[in-house]
GROMACS .gro file of C-alpha atoms in nm:
model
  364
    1UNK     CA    1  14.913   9.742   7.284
    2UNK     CA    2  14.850   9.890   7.601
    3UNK     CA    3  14.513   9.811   7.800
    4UNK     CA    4  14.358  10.062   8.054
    5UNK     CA    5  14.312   9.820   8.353
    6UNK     CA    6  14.164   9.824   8.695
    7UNK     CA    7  14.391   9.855   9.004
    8UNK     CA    8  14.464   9.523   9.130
    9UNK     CA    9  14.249   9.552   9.462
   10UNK     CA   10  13.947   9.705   9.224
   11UNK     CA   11  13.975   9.396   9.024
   12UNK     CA   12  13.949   9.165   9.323
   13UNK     CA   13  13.645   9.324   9.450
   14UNK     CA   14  13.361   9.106   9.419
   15UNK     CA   15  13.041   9.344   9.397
   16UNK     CA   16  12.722   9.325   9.652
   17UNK     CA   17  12.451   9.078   9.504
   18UNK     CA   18  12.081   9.193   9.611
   19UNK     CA   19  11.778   9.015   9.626
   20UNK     CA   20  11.660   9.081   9.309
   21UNK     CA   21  11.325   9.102   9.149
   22UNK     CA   22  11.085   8.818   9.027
   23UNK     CA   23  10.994   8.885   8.668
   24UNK     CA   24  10.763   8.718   8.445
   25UNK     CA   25  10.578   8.551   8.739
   26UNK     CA   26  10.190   8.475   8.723
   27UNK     CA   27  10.021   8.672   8.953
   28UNK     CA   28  10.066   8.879   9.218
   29UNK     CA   29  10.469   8.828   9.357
   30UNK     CA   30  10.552   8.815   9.734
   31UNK     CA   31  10.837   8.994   9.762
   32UNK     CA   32  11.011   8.889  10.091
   33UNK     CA   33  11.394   8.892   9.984
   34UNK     CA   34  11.510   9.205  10.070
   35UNK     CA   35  11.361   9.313  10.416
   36UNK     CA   36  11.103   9.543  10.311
   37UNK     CA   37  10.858   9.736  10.507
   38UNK     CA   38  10.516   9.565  10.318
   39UNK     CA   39  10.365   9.879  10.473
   40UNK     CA   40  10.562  10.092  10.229
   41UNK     CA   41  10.643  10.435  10.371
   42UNK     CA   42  10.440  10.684  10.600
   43UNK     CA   43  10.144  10.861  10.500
   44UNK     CA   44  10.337  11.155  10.567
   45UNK     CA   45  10.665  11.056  10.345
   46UNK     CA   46  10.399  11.016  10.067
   47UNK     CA   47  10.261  11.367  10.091
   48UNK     CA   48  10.594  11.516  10.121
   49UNK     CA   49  10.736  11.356   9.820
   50UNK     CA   50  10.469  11.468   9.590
   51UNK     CA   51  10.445  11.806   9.742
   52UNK     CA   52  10.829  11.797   9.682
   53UNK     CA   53  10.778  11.704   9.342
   54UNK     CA   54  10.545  12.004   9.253
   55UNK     CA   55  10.771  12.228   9.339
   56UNK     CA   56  11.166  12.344   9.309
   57UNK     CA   57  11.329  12.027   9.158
   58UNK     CA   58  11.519  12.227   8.919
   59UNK     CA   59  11.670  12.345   9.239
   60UNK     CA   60  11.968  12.200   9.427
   61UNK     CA   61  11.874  12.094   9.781
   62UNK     CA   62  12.073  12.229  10.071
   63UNK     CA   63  12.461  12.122  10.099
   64UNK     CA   64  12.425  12.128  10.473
   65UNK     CA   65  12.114  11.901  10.457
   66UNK     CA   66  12.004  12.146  10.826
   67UNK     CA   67  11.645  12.057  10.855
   68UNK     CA   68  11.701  11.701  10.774
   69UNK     CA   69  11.958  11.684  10.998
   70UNK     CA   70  11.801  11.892  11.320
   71UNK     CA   71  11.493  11.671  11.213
   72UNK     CA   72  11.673  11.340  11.279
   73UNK     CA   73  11.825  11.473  11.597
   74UNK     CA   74  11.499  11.580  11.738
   75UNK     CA   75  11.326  11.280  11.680
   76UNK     CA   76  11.636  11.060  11.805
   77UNK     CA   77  11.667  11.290  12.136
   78UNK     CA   78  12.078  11.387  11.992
   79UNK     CA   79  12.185  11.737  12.120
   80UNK     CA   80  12.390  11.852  11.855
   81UNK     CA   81  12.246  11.837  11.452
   82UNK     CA   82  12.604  11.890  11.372
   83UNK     CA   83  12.702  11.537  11.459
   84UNK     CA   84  12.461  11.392  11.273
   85UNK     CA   85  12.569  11.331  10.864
   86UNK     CA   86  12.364  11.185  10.565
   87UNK     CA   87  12.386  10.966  10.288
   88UNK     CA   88  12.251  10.836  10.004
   89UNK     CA   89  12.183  10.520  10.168
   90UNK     CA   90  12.382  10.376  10.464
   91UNK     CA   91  12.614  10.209  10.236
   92UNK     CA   92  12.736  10.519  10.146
   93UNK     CA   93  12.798  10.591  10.510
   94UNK     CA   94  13.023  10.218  10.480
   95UNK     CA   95  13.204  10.330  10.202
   96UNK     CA   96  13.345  10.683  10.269
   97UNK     CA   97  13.448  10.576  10.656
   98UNK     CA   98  13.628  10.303  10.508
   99UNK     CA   99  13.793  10.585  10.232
  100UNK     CA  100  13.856  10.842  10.515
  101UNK     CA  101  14.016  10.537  10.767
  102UNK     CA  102  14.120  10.241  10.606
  103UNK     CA  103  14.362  10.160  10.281
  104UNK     CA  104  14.598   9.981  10.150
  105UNK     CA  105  14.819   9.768  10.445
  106UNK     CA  106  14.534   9.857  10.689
  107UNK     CA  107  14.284   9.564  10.776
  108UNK     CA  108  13.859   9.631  10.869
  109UNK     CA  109  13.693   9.361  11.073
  110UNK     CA  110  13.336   9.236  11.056
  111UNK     CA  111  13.187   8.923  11.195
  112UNK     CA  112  13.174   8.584  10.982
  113UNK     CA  113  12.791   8.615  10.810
  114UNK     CA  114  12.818   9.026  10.818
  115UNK     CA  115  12.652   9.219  10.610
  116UNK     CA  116  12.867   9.175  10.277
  117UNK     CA  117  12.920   9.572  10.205
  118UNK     CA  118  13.155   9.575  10.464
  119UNK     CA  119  13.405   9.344  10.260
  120UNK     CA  120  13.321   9.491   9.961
  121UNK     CA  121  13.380   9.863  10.078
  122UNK     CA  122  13.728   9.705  10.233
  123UNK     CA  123  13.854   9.561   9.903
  124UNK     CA  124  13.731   9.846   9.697
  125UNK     CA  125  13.947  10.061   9.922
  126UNK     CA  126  14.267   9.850   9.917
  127UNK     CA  127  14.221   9.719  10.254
  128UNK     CA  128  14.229   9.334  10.427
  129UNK     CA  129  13.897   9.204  10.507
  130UNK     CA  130  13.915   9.009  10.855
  131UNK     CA  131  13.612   8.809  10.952
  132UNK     CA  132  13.617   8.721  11.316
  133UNK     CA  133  13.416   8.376  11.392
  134UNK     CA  134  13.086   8.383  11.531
  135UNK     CA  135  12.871   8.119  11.748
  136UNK     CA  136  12.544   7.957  11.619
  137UNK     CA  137  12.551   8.279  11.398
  138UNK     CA  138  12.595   8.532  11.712
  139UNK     CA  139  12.903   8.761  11.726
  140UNK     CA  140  13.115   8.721  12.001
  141UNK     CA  141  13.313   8.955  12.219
  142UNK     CA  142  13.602   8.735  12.259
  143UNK     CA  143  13.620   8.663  11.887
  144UNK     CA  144  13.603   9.007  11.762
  145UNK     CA  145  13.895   9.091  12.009
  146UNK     CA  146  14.085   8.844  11.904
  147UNK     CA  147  14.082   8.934  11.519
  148UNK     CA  148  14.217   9.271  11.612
  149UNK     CA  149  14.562   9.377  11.487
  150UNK     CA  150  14.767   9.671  11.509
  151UNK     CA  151  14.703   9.671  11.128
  152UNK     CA  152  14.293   9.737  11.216
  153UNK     CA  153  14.188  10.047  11.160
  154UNK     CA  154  13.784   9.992  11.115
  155UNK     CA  155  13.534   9.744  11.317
  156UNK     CA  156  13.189   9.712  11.167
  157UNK     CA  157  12.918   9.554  11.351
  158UNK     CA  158  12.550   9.518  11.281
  159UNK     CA  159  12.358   9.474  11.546
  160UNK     CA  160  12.089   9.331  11.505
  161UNK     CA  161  12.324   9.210  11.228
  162UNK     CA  162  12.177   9.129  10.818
  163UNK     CA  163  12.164   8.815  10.736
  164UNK     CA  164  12.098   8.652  11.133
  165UNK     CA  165  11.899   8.833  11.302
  166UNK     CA  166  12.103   8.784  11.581
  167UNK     CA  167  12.277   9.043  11.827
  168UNK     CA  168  12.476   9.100  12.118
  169UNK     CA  169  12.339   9.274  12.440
  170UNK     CA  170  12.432   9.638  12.572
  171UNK     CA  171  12.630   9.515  12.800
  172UNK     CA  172  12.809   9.302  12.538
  173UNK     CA  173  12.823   9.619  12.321
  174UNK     CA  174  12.990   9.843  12.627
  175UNK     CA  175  13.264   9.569  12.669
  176UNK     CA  176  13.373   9.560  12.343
  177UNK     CA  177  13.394   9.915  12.321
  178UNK     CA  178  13.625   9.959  12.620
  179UNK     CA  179  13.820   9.662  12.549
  180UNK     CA  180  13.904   9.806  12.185
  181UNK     CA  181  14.236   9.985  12.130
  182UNK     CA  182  14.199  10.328  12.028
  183UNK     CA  183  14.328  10.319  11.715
  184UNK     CA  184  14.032  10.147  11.567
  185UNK     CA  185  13.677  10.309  11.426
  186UNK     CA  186  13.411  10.173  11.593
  187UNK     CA  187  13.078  10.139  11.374
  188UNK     CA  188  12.760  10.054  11.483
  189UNK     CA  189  12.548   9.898  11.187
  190UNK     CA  190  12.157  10.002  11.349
  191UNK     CA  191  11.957   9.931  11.053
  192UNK     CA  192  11.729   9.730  11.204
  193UNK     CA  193  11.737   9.905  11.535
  194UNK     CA  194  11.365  10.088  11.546
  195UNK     CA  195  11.253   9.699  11.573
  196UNK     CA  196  11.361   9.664  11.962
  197UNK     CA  197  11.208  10.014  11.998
  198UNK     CA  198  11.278  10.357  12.137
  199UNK     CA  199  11.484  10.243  12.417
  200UNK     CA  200  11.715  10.076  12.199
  201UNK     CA  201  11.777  10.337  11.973
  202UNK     CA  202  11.885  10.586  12.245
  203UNK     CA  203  12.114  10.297  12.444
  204UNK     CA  204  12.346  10.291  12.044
  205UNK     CA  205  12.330  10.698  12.006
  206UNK     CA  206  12.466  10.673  12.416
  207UNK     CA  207  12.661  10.409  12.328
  208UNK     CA  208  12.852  10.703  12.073
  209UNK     CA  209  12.853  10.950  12.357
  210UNK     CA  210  13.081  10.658  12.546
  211UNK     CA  211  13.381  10.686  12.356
  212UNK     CA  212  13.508  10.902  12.022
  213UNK     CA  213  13.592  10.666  11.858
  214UNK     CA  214  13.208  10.555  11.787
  215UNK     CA  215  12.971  10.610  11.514
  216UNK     CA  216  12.616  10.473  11.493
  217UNK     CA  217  12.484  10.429  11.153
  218UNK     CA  218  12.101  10.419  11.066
  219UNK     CA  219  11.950  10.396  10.726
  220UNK     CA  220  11.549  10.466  10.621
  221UNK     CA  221  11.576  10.158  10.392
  222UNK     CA  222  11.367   9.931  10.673
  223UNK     CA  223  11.111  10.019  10.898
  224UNK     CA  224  11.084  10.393  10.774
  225UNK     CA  225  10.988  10.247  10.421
  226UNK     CA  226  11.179  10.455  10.170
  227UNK     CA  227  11.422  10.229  10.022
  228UNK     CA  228  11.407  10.372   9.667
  229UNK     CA  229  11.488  10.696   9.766
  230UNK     CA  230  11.817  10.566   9.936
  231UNK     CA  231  11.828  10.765  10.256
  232UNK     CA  232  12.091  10.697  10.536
  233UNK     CA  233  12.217  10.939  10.857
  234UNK     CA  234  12.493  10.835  11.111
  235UNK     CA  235  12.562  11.026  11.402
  236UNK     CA  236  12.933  11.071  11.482
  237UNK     CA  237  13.200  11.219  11.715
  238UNK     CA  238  13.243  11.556  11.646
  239UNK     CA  239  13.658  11.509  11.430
  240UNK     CA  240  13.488  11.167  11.281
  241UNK     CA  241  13.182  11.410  11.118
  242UNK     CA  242  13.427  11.686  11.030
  243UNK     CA  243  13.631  11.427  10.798
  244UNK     CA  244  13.338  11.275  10.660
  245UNK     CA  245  13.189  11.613  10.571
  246UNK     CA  246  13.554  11.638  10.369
  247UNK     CA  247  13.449  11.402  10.120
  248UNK     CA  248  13.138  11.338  10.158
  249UNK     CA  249  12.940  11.463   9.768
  250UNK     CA  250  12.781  11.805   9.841
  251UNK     CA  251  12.440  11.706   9.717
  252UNK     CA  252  12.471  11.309   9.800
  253UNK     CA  253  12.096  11.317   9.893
  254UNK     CA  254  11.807  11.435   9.650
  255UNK     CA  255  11.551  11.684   9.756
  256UNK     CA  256  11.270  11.419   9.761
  257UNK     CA  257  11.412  11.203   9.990
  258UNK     CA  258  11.494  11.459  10.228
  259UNK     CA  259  11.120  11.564  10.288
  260UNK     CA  260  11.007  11.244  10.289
  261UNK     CA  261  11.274  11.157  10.596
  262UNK     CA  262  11.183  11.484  10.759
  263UNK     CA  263  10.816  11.369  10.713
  264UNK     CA  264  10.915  10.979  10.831
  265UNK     CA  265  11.187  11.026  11.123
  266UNK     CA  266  10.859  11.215  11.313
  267UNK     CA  267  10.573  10.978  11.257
  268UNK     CA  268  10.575  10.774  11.555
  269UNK     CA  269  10.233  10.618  11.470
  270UNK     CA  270  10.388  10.470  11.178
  271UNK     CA  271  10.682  10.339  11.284
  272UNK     CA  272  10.439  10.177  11.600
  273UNK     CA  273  10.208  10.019  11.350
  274UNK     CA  274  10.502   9.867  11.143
  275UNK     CA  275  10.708   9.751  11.455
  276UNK     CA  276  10.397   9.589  11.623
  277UNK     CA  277  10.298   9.382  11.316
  278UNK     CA  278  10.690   9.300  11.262
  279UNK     CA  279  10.674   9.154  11.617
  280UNK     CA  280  10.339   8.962  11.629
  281UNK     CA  281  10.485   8.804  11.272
  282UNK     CA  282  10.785   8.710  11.334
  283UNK     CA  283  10.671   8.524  11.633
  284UNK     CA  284  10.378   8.348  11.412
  285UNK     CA  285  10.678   8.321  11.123
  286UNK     CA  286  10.924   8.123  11.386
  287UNK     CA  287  10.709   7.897  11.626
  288UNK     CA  288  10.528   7.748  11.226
  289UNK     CA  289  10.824   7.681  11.061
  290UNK     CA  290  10.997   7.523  11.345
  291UNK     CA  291  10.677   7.308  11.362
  292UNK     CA  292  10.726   7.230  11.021
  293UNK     CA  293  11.073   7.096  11.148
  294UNK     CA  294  11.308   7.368  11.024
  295UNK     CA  295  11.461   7.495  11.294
  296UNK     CA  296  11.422   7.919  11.330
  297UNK     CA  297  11.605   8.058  11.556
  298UNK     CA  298  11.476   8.400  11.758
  299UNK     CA  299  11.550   8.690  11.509
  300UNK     CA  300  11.549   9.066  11.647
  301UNK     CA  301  11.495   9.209  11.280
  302UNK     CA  302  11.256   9.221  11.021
  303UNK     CA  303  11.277   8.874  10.919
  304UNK     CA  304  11.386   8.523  10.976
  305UNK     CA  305  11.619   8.267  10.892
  306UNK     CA  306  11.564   7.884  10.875
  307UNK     CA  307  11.695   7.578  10.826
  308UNK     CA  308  11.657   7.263  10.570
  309UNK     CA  309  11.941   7.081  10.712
  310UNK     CA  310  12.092   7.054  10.321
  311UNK     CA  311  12.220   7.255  10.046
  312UNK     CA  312  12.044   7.092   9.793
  313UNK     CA  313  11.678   7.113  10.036
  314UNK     CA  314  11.738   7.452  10.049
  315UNK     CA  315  11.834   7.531   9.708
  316UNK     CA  316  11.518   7.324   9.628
  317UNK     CA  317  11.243   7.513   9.848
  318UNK     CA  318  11.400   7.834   9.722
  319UNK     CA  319  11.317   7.777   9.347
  320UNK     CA  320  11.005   7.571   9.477
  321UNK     CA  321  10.884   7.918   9.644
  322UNK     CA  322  11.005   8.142   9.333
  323UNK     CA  323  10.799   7.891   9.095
  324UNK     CA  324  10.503   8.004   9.332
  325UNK     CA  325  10.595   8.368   9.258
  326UNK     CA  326  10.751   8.397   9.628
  327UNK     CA  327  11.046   8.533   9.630
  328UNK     CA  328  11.300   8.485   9.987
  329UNK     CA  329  11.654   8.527   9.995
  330UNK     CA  330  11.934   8.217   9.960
  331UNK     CA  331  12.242   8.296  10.176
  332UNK     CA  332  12.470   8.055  10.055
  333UNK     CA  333  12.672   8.378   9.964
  334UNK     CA  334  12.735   8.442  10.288
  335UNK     CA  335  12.841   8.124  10.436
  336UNK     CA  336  12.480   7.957  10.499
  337UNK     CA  337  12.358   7.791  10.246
  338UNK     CA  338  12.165   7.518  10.410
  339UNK     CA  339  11.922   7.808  10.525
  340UNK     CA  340  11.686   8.069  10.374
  341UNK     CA  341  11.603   8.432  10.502
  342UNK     CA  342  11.264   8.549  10.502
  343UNK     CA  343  11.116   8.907  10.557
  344UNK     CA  344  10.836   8.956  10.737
  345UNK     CA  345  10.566   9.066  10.495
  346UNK     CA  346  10.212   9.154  10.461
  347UNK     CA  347  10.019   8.909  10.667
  348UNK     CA  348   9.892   8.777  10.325
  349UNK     CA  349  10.231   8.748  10.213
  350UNK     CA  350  10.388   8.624  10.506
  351UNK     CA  351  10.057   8.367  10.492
  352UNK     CA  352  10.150   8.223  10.146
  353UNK     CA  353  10.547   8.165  10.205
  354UNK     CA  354  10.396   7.943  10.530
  355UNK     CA  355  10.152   7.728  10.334
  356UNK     CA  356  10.336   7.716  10.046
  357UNK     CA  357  10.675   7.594  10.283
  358UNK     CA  358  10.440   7.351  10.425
  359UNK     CA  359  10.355   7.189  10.119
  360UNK     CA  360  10.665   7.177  10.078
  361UNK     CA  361  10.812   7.006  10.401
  362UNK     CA  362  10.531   6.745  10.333
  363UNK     CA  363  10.611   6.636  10.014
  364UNK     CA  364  11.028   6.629  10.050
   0.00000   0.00000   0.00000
């Protein structure tokens, strides 16, 4: 009998594990797995969605996604809305570059602990997925040059990059964009980005205006607050948007998510407040627990990532935390599982995953 079966590279894939929910806990649940604004979204996202959802929803929303788009490129300071694309989430974004570029016999290349969507979109599509070594978790210049291959036909890089925290300079960034052969697709992973602030931001959309062979992705997932509505953007060369726009589904983003990004990408307020109590956190965050003797290096994102020296320790202070209905991230998955990442939350939040990691350290 004949079976309907999966193509071989489909079957390979090994799908994206998230950070999950805590059920059944007692009591209120600090949730500070999956990077999280504990903010939630603007004021102004809020009022947007429900006037949204008071009105037209029986309605398509725009193929063209224009006042979303000239919205974004306002705020970001981009002079042409037509180089600018959405998605239903960035990892939308991930996979239809990597179905437009890369395939079967073609390679993509991501650092060692990169965010694991990249290999998944690579396998899903047929492609090799290359991991170029890193340094005390930091991507390298030298490294990612060297994992290039004729055969590569995508580069992602997150910078800062999920799950380190860590990053390369501008400087770094410029280098490896002119020392890259032409025939690979640059991409600029900027989901974290609005945490180094305005200046930052515009140095990655410049950095696209370098070469055309760049794209900067962004997502509204972090700071901006809105990840259940699953709202991404990138902003492209002008040949690199026309192909995505190809394939790209003609109503990937619903109508409630666009108002509430129109209403978010403006509020500068917001995105102030949330970036100002990210950075007096994670500072608190990193100088306790190193105190506590688990080393925390300097993170540039919304959250942190520490050490227990062990496996087993950290395996153990992760179900010690969940039994406490705290809930961080284990990233033994990708390649680290002697440490734990931990958003910055709510300061009450944030306060509870400190004491209760002290009690911890002191007993063990």
């Amino acid at each position: 009998m004949n079976m309907i079966k999966p193509l071989d590279h489909i079957a390979n894939t090994k799908s994206y594990v998230p950070g999950g929910k805590l059920h059944g806990a007692a009591g209120p649940v600090a949730m500070l797995a999956s990077n999280e604004n504990p903010f939630g979204p603007s004021p102004l996202a809020v009022e947007a969605i429900r006037k949204a959802a008071g009105e037209g929803l029986q309605v398509y929303p725009d193929p063209d996604y224009t006042a979303l788009r000239e919205a974004i490129a306002k705020a970001k300071g981009i002079a042409d809305a037509s180089r600018v694309v959405t998605s239903a989430g960035s990892d939308e974004i991930i996979h239809l570059l990597t179905q437009c570029y890369a395939g079967p016999g073609d390679e993509v290349l991501f650092t060692e602990h990169a965010f694991s969507m990249y290999e998944v979109s690579a396998r899903a599509h047929g492609a090799a997925a290359i991991k170029a070594p890193e340094t005390d978790m930091t991507a390298g210049v030298n490294s990612i040059l060297g994992a290039v291959s004729p055969k590569t036909r995508i580069l992602f890089l997150a910078n800062p990059n999920n799950p380190t925290g860590t990053m390369l300079s501008l400087d770094a960034l410029k280098s490896l964009q002119d020392a890259l052969p032409p025939h690979v697709l640059f991409v600029v992973d900027g989901a974290y980005s609005e945490y180094l602030g305005p200046d930052y931001e515009a140095a990655l959309r410049d950095l696209v205006d370098r070469r055309d062979t760049t794209v900067m992705m962004r997502t509204f997932s972090k700071i901006y607050g809105l990840a259940a509505l699953r709202l991404g953007w990138a902003y492209m060369p002008k040949a690199i948007a026309d192909t995505y726009q190809r394939i790209r589904g003609p109503f990937n983003v619903n109508t409630l998510a666009v108002e509430a990004g129109i209403a978010s990408v403006g509020d500068d307020a917001f995105l102030k407040l949330s970036r100002d109590h990210n950075t007096a956190w994670r500072a608190t965050m990193t100088d306790a627990l190193n105190a506590m003797g688990l080393p925390t290096p300097p993170s540039h994102a919304n959250f942190v990532v520490c050490e227990f020296g062990a496996a087993e320790r950290a395996a153990a202070a992760h179900q010690y935390l969940k039994d406490q209905s705290i809930l961080v991230r284990a990233i033994a998955g990708y390649g680290l599982p002697t440490k734990l990442r931990i958003t910055i939350g709510s300061a009450e939040d944030n306060t509870r995953c400190l004491e209760a990691l002290k009690a911890f350290t002191a007993s063990r």
